[in-house]
Amino acid sequence: MTIEMQVMQLLAPAKINLSLRILGCRDDGFHEIETVIAPISICDELKIDKDKLGIEFRCDDPSVPQGGDNLAVRA
């Protein structure tokens, strides 16, 4: 008997950039970077649902871009 997980929930810990150096633009439009980071105690909650198609992004902060305007969704 095989049991497949349909929904996975993960915590993505936040971090603070102590140093950030932008090295250049890649062919995909994103940038190569060199950074030194420090973890902090807050996190985002990610939910991955195998039964759903596409990407849905929800955030309770209205200042955060939604959909394709959000870099996390585009990446």
PDB file of C-alpha atoms in Angstrom:
ATOM      1  CA  MET A   1       0.000   0.000   0.000  1.00  0.00           C
ATOM      2  CA  THR A   2       1.331   3.437  -0.965  1.00  0.00           C
ATOM      3  CA  ILE A   3       0.232   6.586   0.844  1.00  0.00           C
ATOM      4  CA  GLU A   4       0.990   9.837  -0.930  1.00  0.00           C
ATOM      5  CA  MET A   5       1.119  13.131   0.899  1.00  0.00           C
ATOM      6  CA  GLN A   6      -1.340  15.581  -0.694  1.00  0.00           C
ATOM      7  CA  VAL A   7      -0.542  18.703   1.356  1.00  0.00           C
ATOM      8  CA  MET A   8       2.805  19.767   2.786  1.00  0.00           C
ATOM      9  CA  GLN A   9       3.196  22.714   5.159  1.00  0.00           C
ATOM     10  CA  LEU A  10       6.630  24.219   5.796  1.00  0.00           C
ATOM     11  CA  LEU A  11       8.090  27.142   7.693  1.00  0.00           C
ATOM     12  CA  ALA A  12      10.517  29.402   5.813  1.00  0.00           C
ATOM     13  CA  PRO A  13      12.657  31.234   8.388  1.00  0.00           C
ATOM     14  CA  ALA A  14      13.290  34.929   7.803  1.00  0.00           C
ATOM     15  CA  LYS A  15      16.756  36.437   7.662  1.00  0.00           C
ATOM     16  CA  ILE A  16      18.456  39.816   7.714  1.00  0.00           C
ATOM     17  CA  ASN A  17      21.082  40.705   5.124  1.00  0.00           C
ATOM     18  CA  LEU A  18      24.129  41.970   7.013  1.00  0.00           C
ATOM     19  CA  SER A  19      25.992  42.516   3.755  1.00  0.00           C
ATOM     20  CA  LEU A  20      24.688  42.424   0.195  1.00  0.00           C
ATOM     21  CA  ARG A  21      26.732  42.783  -2.964  1.00  0.00           C
ATOM     22  CA  ILE A  22      25.019  42.688  -6.370  1.00  0.00           C
ATOM     23  CA  LEU A  23      27.388  41.032  -8.837  1.00  0.00           C
ATOM     24  CA  GLY A  24      25.448  41.434 -12.062  1.00  0.00           C
ATOM     25  CA  CYS A  25      22.303  40.606 -13.982  1.00  0.00           C
ATOM     26  CA  ARG A  26      21.710  37.038 -15.179  1.00  0.00           C
ATOM     27  CA  ASP A  27      20.094  36.068 -18.483  1.00  0.00           C
ATOM     28  CA  ASP A  28      16.808  35.322 -16.657  1.00  0.00           C
ATOM     29  CA  GLY A  29      16.583  38.908 -15.329  1.00  0.00           C
ATOM     30  CA  PHE A  30      17.497  38.031 -11.740  1.00  0.00           C
ATOM     31  CA  HIS A  31      20.804  39.092 -10.177  1.00  0.00           C
ATOM     32  CA  GLU A  32      23.820  37.157  -8.961  1.00  0.00           C
ATOM     33  CA  ILE A  33      24.507  38.195  -5.378  1.00  0.00           C
ATOM     34  CA  GLU A  34      27.019  37.711  -2.608  1.00  0.00           C
ATOM     35  CA  THR A  35      25.532  38.072   0.865  1.00  0.00           C
ATOM     36  CA  VAL A  36      26.084  37.507   4.568  1.00  0.00           C
ATOM     37  CA  ILE A  37      22.848  36.750   6.423  1.00  0.00           C
ATOM     38  CA  ALA A  38      21.659  36.276   9.990  1.00  0.00           C
ATOM     39  CA  PRO A  39      18.553  34.220  10.809  1.00  0.00           C
ATOM     40  CA  ILE A  40      15.768  35.766  12.901  1.00  0.00           C
ATOM     41  CA  SER A  41      12.916  34.143  14.804  1.00  0.00           C
ATOM     42  CA  ILE A  42       9.973  34.993  12.506  1.00  0.00           C
ATOM     43  CA  CYS A  43       8.992  32.912   9.486  1.00  0.00           C
ATOM     44  CA  ASP A  44       6.617  32.570   6.546  1.00  0.00           C
ATOM     45  CA  GLU A  45       4.272  29.604   6.338  1.00  0.00           C
ATOM     46  CA  LEU A  46       4.286  27.744   3.012  1.00  0.00           C
ATOM     47  CA  LYS A  47       1.591  25.287   1.979  1.00  0.00           C
ATOM     48  CA  ILE A  48       2.092  23.019  -1.022  1.00  0.00           C
ATOM     49  CA  ASP A  49      -1.035  21.237  -2.268  1.00  0.00           C
ATOM     50  CA  LYS A  50      -0.424  18.483  -4.821  1.00  0.00           C
ATOM     51  CA  ASP A  51      -4.042  18.542  -6.044  1.00  0.00           C
ATOM     52  CA  LYS A  52      -4.011  22.193  -7.149  1.00  0.00           C
ATOM     53  CA  LEU A  53      -2.677  23.520 -10.446  1.00  0.00           C
ATOM     54  CA  GLY A  54      -0.538  26.632 -10.768  1.00  0.00           C
ATOM     55  CA  ILE A  55       0.630  28.923  -8.003  1.00  0.00           C
ATOM     56  CA  GLU A  56      -1.577  30.772  -5.546  1.00  0.00           C
ATOM     57  CA  PHE A  57      -0.010  33.405  -3.318  1.00  0.00           C
ATOM     58  CA  ARG A  58      -1.850  34.796  -0.296  1.00  0.00           C
ATOM     59  CA  CYS A  59      -0.625  37.338   2.222  1.00  0.00           C
ATOM     60  CA  ASP A  60      -2.471  39.298   4.904  1.00  0.00           C
ATOM     61  CA  ASP A  61      -0.265  42.383   4.354  1.00  0.00           C
ATOM     62  CA  PRO A  62      -1.810  44.590   1.616  1.00  0.00           C
ATOM     63  CA  SER A  63       1.569  46.215   0.875  1.00  0.00           C
ATOM     64  CA  VAL A  64       3.000  42.888  -0.395  1.00  0.00           C
ATOM     65  CA  PRO A  65       2.607  42.447  -4.187  1.00  0.00           C
ATOM     66  CA  GLN A  66       0.285  39.624  -5.254  1.00  0.00           C
ATOM     67  CA  GLY A  67       0.504  37.201  -8.192  1.00  0.00           C
ATOM     68  CA  GLY A  68       3.123  37.709 -10.885  1.00  0.00           C
ATOM     69  CA  ASP A  69       4.276  40.986  -9.320  1.00  0.00           C
ATOM     70  CA  ASN A  70       5.739  39.058  -6.368  1.00  0.00           C
ATOM     71  CA  LEU A  71       9.341  37.841  -6.810  1.00  0.00           C
ATOM     72  CA  ALA A  72       8.675  34.704  -4.741  1.00  0.00           C
ATOM     73  CA  VAL A  73       5.909  33.707  -7.162  1.00  0.00           C
ATOM     74  CA  ARG A  74       8.016  34.526 -10.232  1.00  0.00           C
ATOM     75  CA  ALA A  75      11.019  32.556  -8.941  1.00  0.00           C
TER      76      ALA A  75
END
